XYZ file of C-alpha atoms in Angstrom:
334
model
C -173.063 185.656 51.643
C -175.486 183.527 49.191
C -176.649 184.664 45.924
C -179.910 185.878 48.049
C -177.789 188.368 50.093
C -175.519 189.183 47.462
C -178.441 190.315 45.206
C -179.832 192.279 48.038
C -176.505 194.027 48.983
C -176.091 194.516 45.498
C -179.925 197.001 45.260
C -178.554 198.340 48.120
C -175.577 199.566 47.480
C -175.996 200.818 43.913
C -179.612 200.412 42.355
C -179.154 202.839 39.640
C -176.731 200.714 37.775
C -177.912 197.922 38.345
C -181.012 198.902 36.118
C -178.828 200.476 33.214
C -177.578 197.322 33.281
C -180.636 195.313 33.058
C -181.658 197.962 30.673
C -178.758 196.785 28.478
C -179.806 193.493 28.848
C -183.086 193.307 28.037
C -182.406 195.443 24.996
C -179.648 193.264 23.812
C -176.702 195.798 24.097
C -174.640 195.134 26.735
C -171.107 196.227 26.156
C -168.623 192.912 26.185
C -165.829 194.493 28.017
C -166.345 196.427 30.988
C -164.083 199.015 33.297
C -165.287 199.348 37.227
C -163.646 202.333 38.796
C -164.162 203.944 41.949
C -162.817 203.769 45.618
C -162.883 200.197 47.142
C -166.079 199.792 48.514
C -168.561 200.706 46.834
C -169.601 196.991 45.761
C -167.562 197.097 42.359
C -166.870 193.380 42.669
C -170.648 192.264 44.278
C -171.841 193.854 40.949
C -169.389 191.770 38.701
C -171.121 188.589 40.731
C -174.164 189.809 40.247
C -173.667 190.083 36.167
C -172.246 186.786 36.249
C -175.389 185.406 37.693
C -177.609 187.501 35.577
C -175.988 185.802 32.332
C -175.738 182.588 33.303
C -178.926 182.498 35.475
C -181.278 179.510 34.490
C -184.563 181.414 35.653
C -184.412 184.787 35.432
C -187.222 186.181 37.376
C -189.437 188.924 35.675
C -188.138 191.721 36.687
C -185.020 190.987 35.119
C -183.147 189.442 38.396
C -180.857 186.285 38.996
C -183.380 183.976 40.700
C -180.457 183.420 42.908
C -181.327 179.861 43.402
C -180.110 178.078 40.492
C -176.997 175.836 40.166
C -175.284 178.131 38.309
C -176.441 181.766 40.662
C -175.214 179.241 43.337
C -171.770 178.049 41.825
C -171.061 181.825 41.044
C -171.439 183.306 44.751
C -169.402 180.644 46.091
C -166.637 181.391 43.385
C -166.942 177.827 41.870
C -167.931 178.130 38.575
C -166.020 176.835 35.395
C -166.929 179.372 33.456
C -166.213 182.156 35.340
C -162.663 183.388 35.535
C -161.581 185.167 38.517
C -158.269 187.143 39.140
C -156.383 189.057 42.067
C -153.516 190.779 42.911
C -151.001 188.501 44.080
C -149.817 190.937 46.987
C -149.315 193.948 45.292
C -150.190 193.580 42.030
C -151.140 191.296 38.880
C -148.286 188.726 38.388
C -147.027 187.805 34.877
C -148.067 184.578 35.426
C -151.627 185.531 36.081
C -151.810 187.434 33.095
C -150.328 184.751 31.264
C -153.464 182.572 32.752
C -155.648 184.473 31.602
C -154.742 184.961 27.835
C -155.074 181.170 27.838
C -158.476 181.299 28.826
C -159.628 183.809 26.108
C -158.535 181.038 23.657
C -160.138 178.325 25.164
C -164.165 178.044 24.765
C -166.519 177.494 27.614
C -166.892 174.247 29.564
C -170.664 174.761 29.933
C -173.382 176.693 28.275
C -172.129 179.189 26.087
C -171.051 181.976 28.234
C -167.449 182.605 29.711
C -166.984 185.481 32.193
C -163.453 187.132 33.359
C -163.300 189.369 36.316
C -160.146 190.992 36.947
C -159.917 192.881 40.043
C -156.620 195.312 40.946
C -156.678 195.999 36.894
C -154.762 199.071 38.152
C -152.240 196.935 39.387
C -151.067 195.439 36.169
C -148.025 196.209 34.195
C -148.479 198.053 30.977
C -146.615 194.794 29.146
C -149.330 192.934 30.913
C -152.074 195.384 29.852
C -151.173 195.633 26.772
C -150.766 191.237 26.780
C -154.892 191.760 27.463
C -155.758 194.489 24.635
C -156.185 192.064 21.306
C -158.213 189.715 23.529
C -160.704 193.049 24.891
C -160.562 194.468 21.131
C -161.450 191.091 19.550
C -164.037 188.567 21.900
C -164.930 185.238 20.980
C -168.695 184.891 21.289
C -170.135 185.018 24.100
C -167.388 186.108 26.838
C -167.585 189.106 28.967
C -164.802 191.007 30.747
C -165.204 193.150 33.601
C -161.724 194.837 35.216
C -162.247 196.535 38.579
C -159.608 199.313 39.328
C -159.437 201.805 41.999
C -157.448 203.997 39.801
C -158.338 205.010 36.502
C -155.302 206.757 35.490
C -153.480 203.692 35.858
C -155.599 202.037 32.881
C -153.933 203.011 29.681
C -155.974 204.767 27.664
C -156.272 202.115 25.084
C -158.147 199.479 27.256
C -160.365 202.500 27.958
C -161.185 203.160 24.993
C -161.867 199.750 23.924
C -164.434 198.901 27.250
C -167.392 200.844 28.454
C -166.316 202.944 31.654
C -168.810 202.485 34.712
C -167.606 204.645 37.342
C -169.364 203.624 40.539
C -171.307 206.409 43.018
C -170.341 206.851 46.587
C -172.863 204.693 48.838
C -175.909 206.801 49.912
C -175.357 207.890 53.408
C -178.066 205.785 55.427
C -176.911 202.711 53.737
C -173.167 203.403 54.466
C -174.397 204.382 58.015
C -176.164 200.801 58.189
C -172.893 199.109 57.020
C -170.479 200.814 59.451
C -172.874 199.840 62.258
C -172.490 196.177 61.493
C -169.077 196.528 61.673
C -168.752 197.663 64.963
C -168.243 201.281 64.860
C -170.563 202.297 67.362
C -173.445 205.118 66.535
C -171.528 207.944 67.556
C -168.429 207.181 65.760
C -170.245 207.516 62.762
C -171.131 210.529 61.605
C -166.403 211.342 61.863
C -166.138 207.816 59.586
C -168.529 209.531 57.214
C -166.900 212.481 56.997
C -163.205 210.780 56.138
C -164.784 208.069 53.840
C -167.298 206.744 51.742
C -164.960 203.410 51.491
C -166.420 200.269 53.238
C -162.945 198.524 52.933
C -161.084 201.740 54.310
C -163.726 202.288 57.330
C -163.493 198.241 58.440
C -159.081 198.578 57.822
C -159.243 201.540 61.075
C -160.748 199.129 63.239
C -157.957 196.881 63.422
C -156.158 197.088 66.471
C -158.583 199.305 67.707
C -157.451 202.219 65.228
C -159.628 204.345 64.709
C -160.409 205.117 68.375
C -156.960 205.546 69.281
C -156.856 208.016 66.760
C -160.023 209.857 67.909
C -158.407 210.268 71.280
C -155.090 210.991 70.273
C -156.957 213.834 68.453
C -159.128 214.810 70.286
C -156.015 215.202 72.778
C -153.595 216.428 70.581
C -156.429 219.602 69.882
C -156.432 220.138 73.248
C -153.213 220.630 73.832
C -152.876 222.623 71.099
C -156.064 225.110 72.262
C -154.321 225.721 75.320
C -150.951 226.709 73.640
C -149.029 223.951 75.792
C -145.408 222.094 74.647
C -147.573 218.777 75.815
C -148.786 218.625 71.753
C -145.052 218.093 70.777
C -144.773 215.406 73.438
C -148.463 214.075 72.291
C -146.889 213.709 68.722
C -144.084 211.681 69.386
C -146.012 209.633 71.433
C -149.623 208.933 70.327
C -149.799 210.569 67.057
C -146.578 209.470 65.340
C -147.176 204.974 66.658
C -150.616 206.195 64.506
C -149.347 206.564 61.340
C -148.373 203.587 60.436
C -148.057 204.464 56.684
C -148.847 207.375 54.125
C -152.103 206.523 54.119
C -152.729 206.298 57.598
C -150.652 209.674 58.292
C -153.321 211.357 55.687
C -156.491 209.887 57.408
C -154.786 211.237 61.210
C -154.584 215.176 59.252
C -158.353 215.022 58.186
C -159.340 214.101 61.420
C -157.397 216.875 63.311
C -158.897 219.014 60.417
C -162.164 218.048 60.657
C -161.508 218.687 64.909
C -160.465 222.240 63.494
C -163.937 222.349 61.632
C -166.176 221.238 64.409
C -164.339 224.043 66.841
C -165.022 226.961 64.342
C -168.869 225.716 64.384
C -168.795 225.852 67.931
C -167.551 229.609 67.606
C -170.275 230.454 66.089
C -173.250 227.599 68.480
C -173.392 225.239 66.568
C -172.857 222.020 68.755
C -171.997 219.863 66.030
C -168.708 218.195 67.330
C -167.193 214.855 66.239
C -165.123 214.483 69.628
C -165.836 214.222 73.120
C -164.258 216.807 74.329
C -165.777 219.886 75.118
C -163.908 222.613 73.681
C -166.434 225.529 74.393
C -163.926 227.437 76.945
C -161.072 227.315 75.345
C -163.171 228.271 72.305
C -164.106 231.945 73.490
C -160.911 233.116 73.837
C -160.437 233.613 70.313
C -162.304 235.389 67.329
C -163.871 233.747 64.500
C -160.800 235.001 61.657
C -157.948 233.826 64.091
C -159.291 229.813 63.722
C -160.126 230.124 60.113
C -156.857 230.416 60.070
C -155.843 227.723 61.518
C -157.926 225.664 59.729
C -156.222 226.930 56.450
C -152.625 225.968 58.415
C -154.395 222.474 59.469
C -155.443 221.813 55.787
C -151.794 222.435 54.186
C -150.396 219.769 56.346
C -151.448 216.917 53.702
C -148.939 219.042 50.915
C -146.423 218.578 53.119
C -146.257 215.338 53.223
C -146.905 215.048 49.313
C -143.733 216.709 49.302
C -142.256 213.884 51.100
C -141.479 215.751 53.551
C -141.896 212.850 56.826
C -145.020 212.804 58.792
C -143.624 214.444 62.442
C -141.528 216.973 60.725
C -145.302 217.861 59.029
C -147.061 217.653 62.371
C -144.995 219.467 63.956
C -144.640 222.730 62.038
C -148.409 222.701 61.214
C -148.868 222.553 65.481
C -145.922 225.338 65.733
C -147.724 228.050 63.322
C -150.688 227.112 64.388
C -149.757 227.694 68.321
C -148.407 230.856 66.806
C -151.451 232.006 65.220
C -153.345 231.488 68.727
C -150.932 233.273 70.149
C -151.631 236.375 68.350
C -147.946 236.100 67.179
C -147.968 235.905 63.356
């Protein structure tokens, strides 16, 4: 992605936020430290790069945008600028050596010009001692220094850091923009609405495409729901052969349960005459065997499944219990 493309992408993802930052820049009221929070995929790192470009651009445009063509902008977008210091988690967390490096850089003057910018992605993965180590530099920044911390989980950030930064909660991307993003990733048009019902994160959606996971999960869910509706013992076989292998970790397991819940919502809508299925199966005939009250009861059972996972009940046990209770309810046995 070149600088011009980055500017266009940021404007498409977070136009209101960019307008706010432009206003603060124009009035010389820009904060010295920011905390960007929210699920990955909402443009946090792109906005951080945009802000670095805007602060260092040699030819800011009349509408307050970096020009995207000067040497400063070009090097920032290529992550080659010596005065834009970037740190990303090494593995699952930011390590002590990385924090030590940051602290050393905070004490140094800019190599070029008067601006120095620090971008810390995964700030919520720092240990308490590491975060405390950065605190005094955030409290007393040198002139021309701007720090941008990026965190998915605000609750993992020290209250003292939150109180000394301007916290910006990134809003979800608009539906139309997100749809375009999903199509560009490789999702089919008939898959987009299901993805959007499960996540608003491009990063998460991209992970689901690895090894064709999403399509396998969709097909497995369709087969499982069909077996449950028919009160077939095959449902338990499908759990072992299809569903459990797809539950790669807790996050994937929760997604599978969310997908199952969406299928039952579709079934309830089908019962009321609304054709709005996110799945290829036609469950019209099976649905007519049950009244709305029964289907609502099954949805409540399915929606409670993630709570079992939270109690450290393993995925297979959780799903089998959910199927058993659902089939009892559909058979009028409970």
